């Protein structure tokens, strides 16, 4: 293109000249090596890269037809010898889209698929030791909102004594056992439905100690005539003792 100019031929002895103008038309921009589809797990970084037939052009990048604002943080770009690169840092689920590079008539596009990270247990269940008739609460915290199922000794918990709960974030799950019995001296399990990743489990052991026998209704003084029969009665907290 820099050869675009006026040219002149001059005969030195006579001084006769002839001139003309050379117009050099720039080759159109072409995609030499286009963008390719990418798949990443969320929070990973990813690069889209393509090659054009001309370097250092002010290309524009688009996400689903909307021009990207290159902030140098989440989105950054590189331009080296005709290779143009868009880097997406800390990819999130909403970054899944079609990305395109455009400059004049040159255009190339590809799709980014962002897979959700598997759910992680951030605060595991803890083993507990308690006394029968007491109330306990088991706590589990996970990294993503998920549906969970609580089990005791391998069976889903049921009944009014079992209260399940979850906080507003969907991350903290609790199981409260009211008036715990010796039957709950067992392993408690949480099954976490991690969608496409399957079931994730967490376990803890709850040890329930037998409460000591106590007198709930004590003996009372009696008065009787001699030769009468009398019966003293009391009640204990446990039968057949």
GROMACS .gro file of C-alpha atoms in nm:
model
  241
    1UNK     CA    1   0.000   0.000   0.000
    2UNK     CA    2   0.290   0.236   0.065
    3UNK     CA    3   0.377   0.210  -0.309
    4UNK     CA    4   0.061   0.408  -0.380
    5UNK     CA    5   0.221   0.726  -0.534
    6UNK     CA    6   0.302   0.933  -0.846
    7UNK     CA    7   0.581   0.802  -1.067
    8UNK     CA    8   0.783   0.999  -1.328
    9UNK     CA    9   1.020   0.909  -1.610
   10UNK     CA   10   1.258   1.185  -1.719
   11UNK     CA   11   1.502   1.199  -2.013
   12UNK     CA   12   1.805   1.369  -1.874
   13UNK     CA   13   1.944   1.527  -2.196
   14UNK     CA   14   1.618   1.664  -2.331
   15UNK     CA   15   1.434   1.712  -2.004
   16UNK     CA   16   1.126   1.542  -2.144
   17UNK     CA   17   0.920   1.374  -1.871
   18UNK     CA   18   0.629   1.134  -1.848
   19UNK     CA   19   0.438   1.068  -1.527
   20UNK     CA   20   0.161   0.848  -1.398
   21UNK     CA   21  -0.008   0.754  -1.072
   22UNK     CA   22  -0.006   0.408  -0.924
   23UNK     CA   23  -0.304   0.316  -0.710
   24UNK     CA   24  -0.249   0.011  -0.490
   25UNK     CA   25  -0.566  -0.134  -0.349
   26UNK     CA   26  -0.540  -0.297  -0.010
   27UNK     CA   27  -0.618  -0.666   0.001
   28UNK     CA   28  -0.940  -0.734   0.191
   29UNK     CA   29  -0.915  -0.862   0.546
   30UNK     CA   30  -0.942  -1.238   0.558
   31UNK     CA   31  -0.957  -1.497   0.834
   32UNK     CA   32  -0.661  -1.731   0.799
   33UNK     CA   33  -0.730  -1.941   1.110
   34UNK     CA   34  -1.071  -1.900   1.272
   35UNK     CA   35  -1.193  -1.920   1.630
   36UNK     CA   36  -1.274  -2.265   1.771
   37UNK     CA   37  -1.534  -2.371   2.026
   38UNK     CA   38  -1.420  -2.394   2.388
   39UNK     CA   39  -1.545  -2.568   2.703
   40UNK     CA   40  -1.427  -2.485   3.055
   41UNK     CA   41  -1.533  -2.534   3.415
   42UNK     CA   42  -1.645  -2.216   3.590
   43UNK     CA   43  -1.368  -2.003   3.752
   44UNK     CA   44  -1.117  -2.129   3.493
   45UNK     CA   45  -0.968  -1.896   3.231
   46UNK     CA   46  -1.008  -1.947   2.858
   47UNK     CA   47  -0.865  -1.796   2.539
   48UNK     CA   48  -1.020  -1.748   2.197
   49UNK     CA   49  -0.755  -1.700   1.929
   50UNK     CA   50  -0.765  -1.650   1.553
   51UNK     CA   51  -0.533  -1.536   1.275
   52UNK     CA   52  -0.606  -1.269   1.014
   53UNK     CA   53  -0.404  -1.188   0.705
   54UNK     CA   54  -0.307  -0.848   0.846
   55UNK     CA   55  -0.163  -0.762   1.187
   56UNK     CA   56  -0.239  -0.487   1.433
   57UNK     CA   57  -0.586  -0.395   1.313
   58UNK     CA   58  -0.841  -0.241   1.556
   59UNK     CA   59  -1.064  -0.545   1.561
   60UNK     CA   60  -1.375  -0.567   1.777
   61UNK     CA   61  -1.493  -0.856   1.991
   62UNK     CA   62  -1.858  -0.946   2.045
   63UNK     CA   63  -2.055  -1.162   2.285
   64UNK     CA   64  -2.387  -1.275   2.140
   65UNK     CA   65  -2.379  -0.978   1.897
   66UNK     CA   66  -2.311  -0.723   2.174
   67UNK     CA   67  -1.973  -0.551   2.157
   68UNK     CA   68  -1.751  -0.639   2.450
   69UNK     CA   69  -1.603  -0.377   2.678
   70UNK     CA   70  -1.242  -0.481   2.727
   71UNK     CA   71  -1.171  -0.394   3.090
   72UNK     CA   72  -0.833  -0.565   3.121
   73UNK     CA   73  -0.963  -0.773   3.410
   74UNK     CA   74  -1.241  -1.010   3.315
   75UNK     CA   75  -1.173  -0.954   2.945
   76UNK     CA   76  -0.830  -0.887   2.798
   77UNK     CA   77  -0.697  -0.893   2.442
   78UNK     CA   78  -0.367  -0.959   2.267
   79UNK     CA   79  -0.256  -0.873   1.912
   80UNK     CA   80   0.067  -1.023   1.784
   81UNK     CA   81   0.174  -1.063   1.420
   82UNK     CA   82  -0.174  -1.118   1.287
   83UNK     CA   83  -0.292  -1.339   1.573
   84UNK     CA   84  -0.574  -1.186   1.774
   85UNK     CA   85  -0.664  -1.329   2.115
   86UNK     CA   86  -0.945  -1.270   2.363
   87UNK     CA   87  -0.887  -1.400   2.716
   88UNK     CA   88  -1.174  -1.447   2.962
   89UNK     CA   89  -1.057  -1.469   3.321
   90UNK     CA   90  -1.252  -1.642   3.600
   91UNK     CA   91  -1.524  -1.767   3.364
   92UNK     CA   92  -1.873  -1.773   3.514
   93UNK     CA   93  -2.184  -1.957   3.399
   94UNK     CA   94  -2.324  -1.645   3.232
   95UNK     CA   95  -2.008  -1.621   3.018
   96UNK     CA   96  -2.140  -1.914   2.817
   97UNK     CA   97  -2.219  -1.754   2.479
   98UNK     CA   98  -2.112  -1.713   2.118
   99UNK     CA   99  -1.803  -1.493   2.078
  100UNK     CA  100  -1.702  -1.325   1.754
  101UNK     CA  101  -1.418  -1.115   1.616
  102UNK     CA  102  -1.506  -0.865   1.343
  103UNK     CA  103  -1.312  -0.620   1.134
  104UNK     CA  104  -1.447  -0.481   0.810
  105UNK     CA  105  -1.562  -0.781   0.607
  106UNK     CA  106  -1.363  -1.034   0.812
  107UNK     CA  107  -1.554  -1.223   1.080
  108UNK     CA  108  -1.513  -1.544   1.279
  109UNK     CA  109  -1.708  -1.681   1.574
  110UNK     CA  110  -1.713  -1.973   1.821
  111UNK     CA  111  -1.909  -2.090   2.123
  112UNK     CA  112  -1.798  -2.098   2.485
  113UNK     CA  113  -1.958  -2.358   2.711
  114UNK     CA  114  -1.906  -2.304   3.084
  115UNK     CA  115  -1.973  -2.610   3.299
  116UNK     CA  116  -2.075  -2.566   3.658
  117UNK     CA  117  -1.818  -2.673   3.917
  118UNK     CA  118  -1.912  -2.975   4.126
  119UNK     CA  119  -2.060  -2.902   4.466
  120UNK     CA  120  -1.809  -2.914   4.751
  121UNK     CA  121  -1.860  -2.971   5.123
  122UNK     CA  122  -1.723  -2.659   5.294
  123UNK     CA  123  -1.824  -2.751   5.652
  124UNK     CA  124  -1.857  -3.127   5.706
  125UNK     CA  125  -2.080  -3.302   5.955
  126UNK     CA  126  -1.925  -3.357   6.297
  127UNK     CA  127  -1.956  -3.664   6.519
  128UNK     CA  128  -2.165  -3.603   6.830
  129UNK     CA  129  -2.210  -3.761   7.172
  130UNK     CA  130  -2.537  -3.693   7.350
  131UNK     CA  131  -2.774  -3.828   7.611
  132UNK     CA  132  -3.112  -3.973   7.525
  133UNK     CA  133  -3.405  -3.728   7.545
  134UNK     CA  134  -3.176  -3.437   7.457
  135UNK     CA  135  -3.204  -3.231   7.136
  136UNK     CA  136  -2.916  -3.216   6.886
  137UNK     CA  137  -2.857  -3.027   6.561
  138UNK     CA  138  -2.634  -3.150   6.280
  139UNK     CA  139  -2.493  -2.885   6.045
  140UNK     CA  140  -2.360  -2.918   5.691
  141UNK     CA  141  -2.239  -2.637   5.463
  142UNK     CA  142  -2.186  -2.678   5.088
  143UNK     CA  143  -2.056  -2.457   4.808
  144UNK     CA  144  -2.370  -2.453   4.591
  145UNK     CA  145  -2.745  -2.456   4.655
  146UNK     CA  146  -2.851  -2.818   4.626
  147UNK     CA  147  -3.134  -3.044   4.741
  148UNK     CA  148  -3.031  -3.278   5.023
  149UNK     CA  149  -3.175  -3.586   5.191
  150UNK     CA  150  -3.101  -3.680   5.553
  151UNK     CA  151  -3.073  -4.044   5.658
  152UNK     CA  152  -3.033  -4.221   5.990
  153UNK     CA  153  -2.886  -4.571   5.980
  154UNK     CA  154  -2.939  -4.573   5.604
  155UNK     CA  155  -3.308  -4.477   5.611
  156UNK     CA  156  -3.457  -4.133   5.536
  157UNK     CA  157  -3.555  -3.955   5.856
  158UNK     CA  158  -3.926  -3.900   5.915
  159UNK     CA  159  -4.158  -3.795   6.195
  160UNK     CA  160  -4.219  -3.484   6.400
  161UNK     CA  161  -3.898  -3.525   6.601
  162UNK     CA  162  -3.683  -3.460   6.292
  163UNK     CA  163  -3.668  -3.100   6.169
  164UNK     CA  164  -3.471  -3.017   5.855
  165UNK     CA  165  -3.373  -2.663   5.761
  166UNK     CA  166  -3.178  -2.456   5.508
  167UNK     CA  167  -3.072  -2.091   5.525
  168UNK     CA  168  -3.150  -1.819   5.273
  169UNK     CA  169  -2.832  -1.887   5.072
  170UNK     CA  170  -2.925  -2.251   5.020
  171UNK     CA  171  -2.577  -2.346   5.139
  172UNK     CA  172  -2.625  -2.426   5.509
  173UNK     CA  173  -2.836  -2.731   5.588
  174UNK     CA  174  -2.940  -2.850   5.936
  175UNK     CA  175  -3.108  -3.149   6.091
  176UNK     CA  176  -3.249  -3.112   6.443
  177UNK     CA  177  -3.342  -3.428   6.633
  178UNK     CA  178  -3.578  -3.361   6.925
  179UNK     CA  179  -3.600  -3.598   7.223
  180UNK     CA  180  -3.338  -3.828   7.075
  181UNK     CA  181  -3.367  -4.199   7.156
  182UNK     CA  182  -3.128  -4.489   7.175
  183UNK     CA  183  -3.258  -4.596   6.833
  184UNK     CA  184  -3.078  -4.293   6.689
  185UNK     CA  185  -2.743  -4.418   6.814
  186UNK     CA  186  -2.631  -4.454   6.453
  187UNK     CA  187  -2.458  -4.308   6.150
  188UNK     CA  188  -2.631  -4.004   6.002
  189UNK     CA  189  -2.585  -3.934   5.632
  190UNK     CA  190  -2.661  -3.642   5.402
  191UNK     CA  191  -2.713  -3.717   5.035
  192UNK     CA  192  -2.648  -3.411   4.817
  193UNK     CA  193  -2.805  -3.410   4.471
  194UNK     CA  194  -2.523  -3.257   4.263
  195UNK     CA  195  -2.724  -3.275   3.943
  196UNK     CA  196  -2.503  -3.386   3.651
  197UNK     CA  197  -2.225  -3.487   3.890
  198UNK     CA  198  -2.445  -3.737   4.077
  199UNK     CA  199  -2.490  -3.789   4.452
  200UNK     CA  200  -2.237  -3.657   4.703
  201UNK     CA  201  -2.254  -3.788   5.060
  202UNK     CA  202  -2.140  -3.672   5.402
  203UNK     CA  203  -2.152  -3.880   5.721
  204UNK     CA  204  -2.115  -3.852   6.096
  205UNK     CA  205  -2.162  -4.077   6.395
  206UNK     CA  206  -2.411  -3.985   6.666
  207UNK     CA  207  -2.354  -4.167   6.994
  208UNK     CA  208  -2.657  -4.167   7.224
  209UNK     CA  209  -2.589  -4.260   7.586
  210UNK     CA  210  -2.861  -4.407   7.800
  211UNK     CA  211  -2.993  -4.165   8.061
  212UNK     CA  212  -2.969  -4.284   8.423
  213UNK     CA  213  -3.282  -4.415   8.585
  214UNK     CA  214  -3.458  -4.155   8.797
  215UNK     CA  215  -3.758  -4.158   9.029
  216UNK     CA  216  -4.042  -3.970   8.866
  217UNK     CA  217  -4.303  -4.041   9.137
  218UNK     CA  218  -4.153  -4.100   9.482
  219UNK     CA  219  -4.286  -4.318   9.762
  220UNK     CA  220  -4.534  -4.150   9.995
  221UNK     CA  221  -4.591  -4.200  10.367
  222UNK     CA  222  -4.882  -4.424  10.458
  223UNK     CA  223  -5.079  -4.485  10.774
  224UNK     CA  224  -5.245  -4.819  10.849
  225UNK     CA  225  -5.393  -5.021  11.132
  226UNK     CA  226  -5.196  -5.312  11.255
  227UNK     CA  227  -5.265  -5.630  11.064
  228UNK     CA  228  -5.372  -5.425  10.756
  229UNK     CA  229  -5.192  -5.479  10.422
  230UNK     CA  230  -5.022  -5.180  10.266
  231UNK     CA  231  -4.862  -5.117   9.926
  232UNK     CA  232  -4.587  -4.869   9.860
  233UNK     CA  233  -4.573  -4.745   9.498
  234UNK     CA  234  -4.327  -4.532   9.306
  235UNK     CA  235  -4.258  -4.466   8.940
  236UNK     CA  236  -3.924  -4.478   8.762
  237UNK     CA  237  -3.818  -4.311   8.438
  238UNK     CA  238  -3.758  -4.647   8.274
  239UNK     CA  239  -3.970  -4.964   8.285
  240UNK     CA  240  -3.875  -5.312   8.396
  241UNK     CA  241  -3.599  -5.209   8.635
   0.00000   0.00000   0.00000
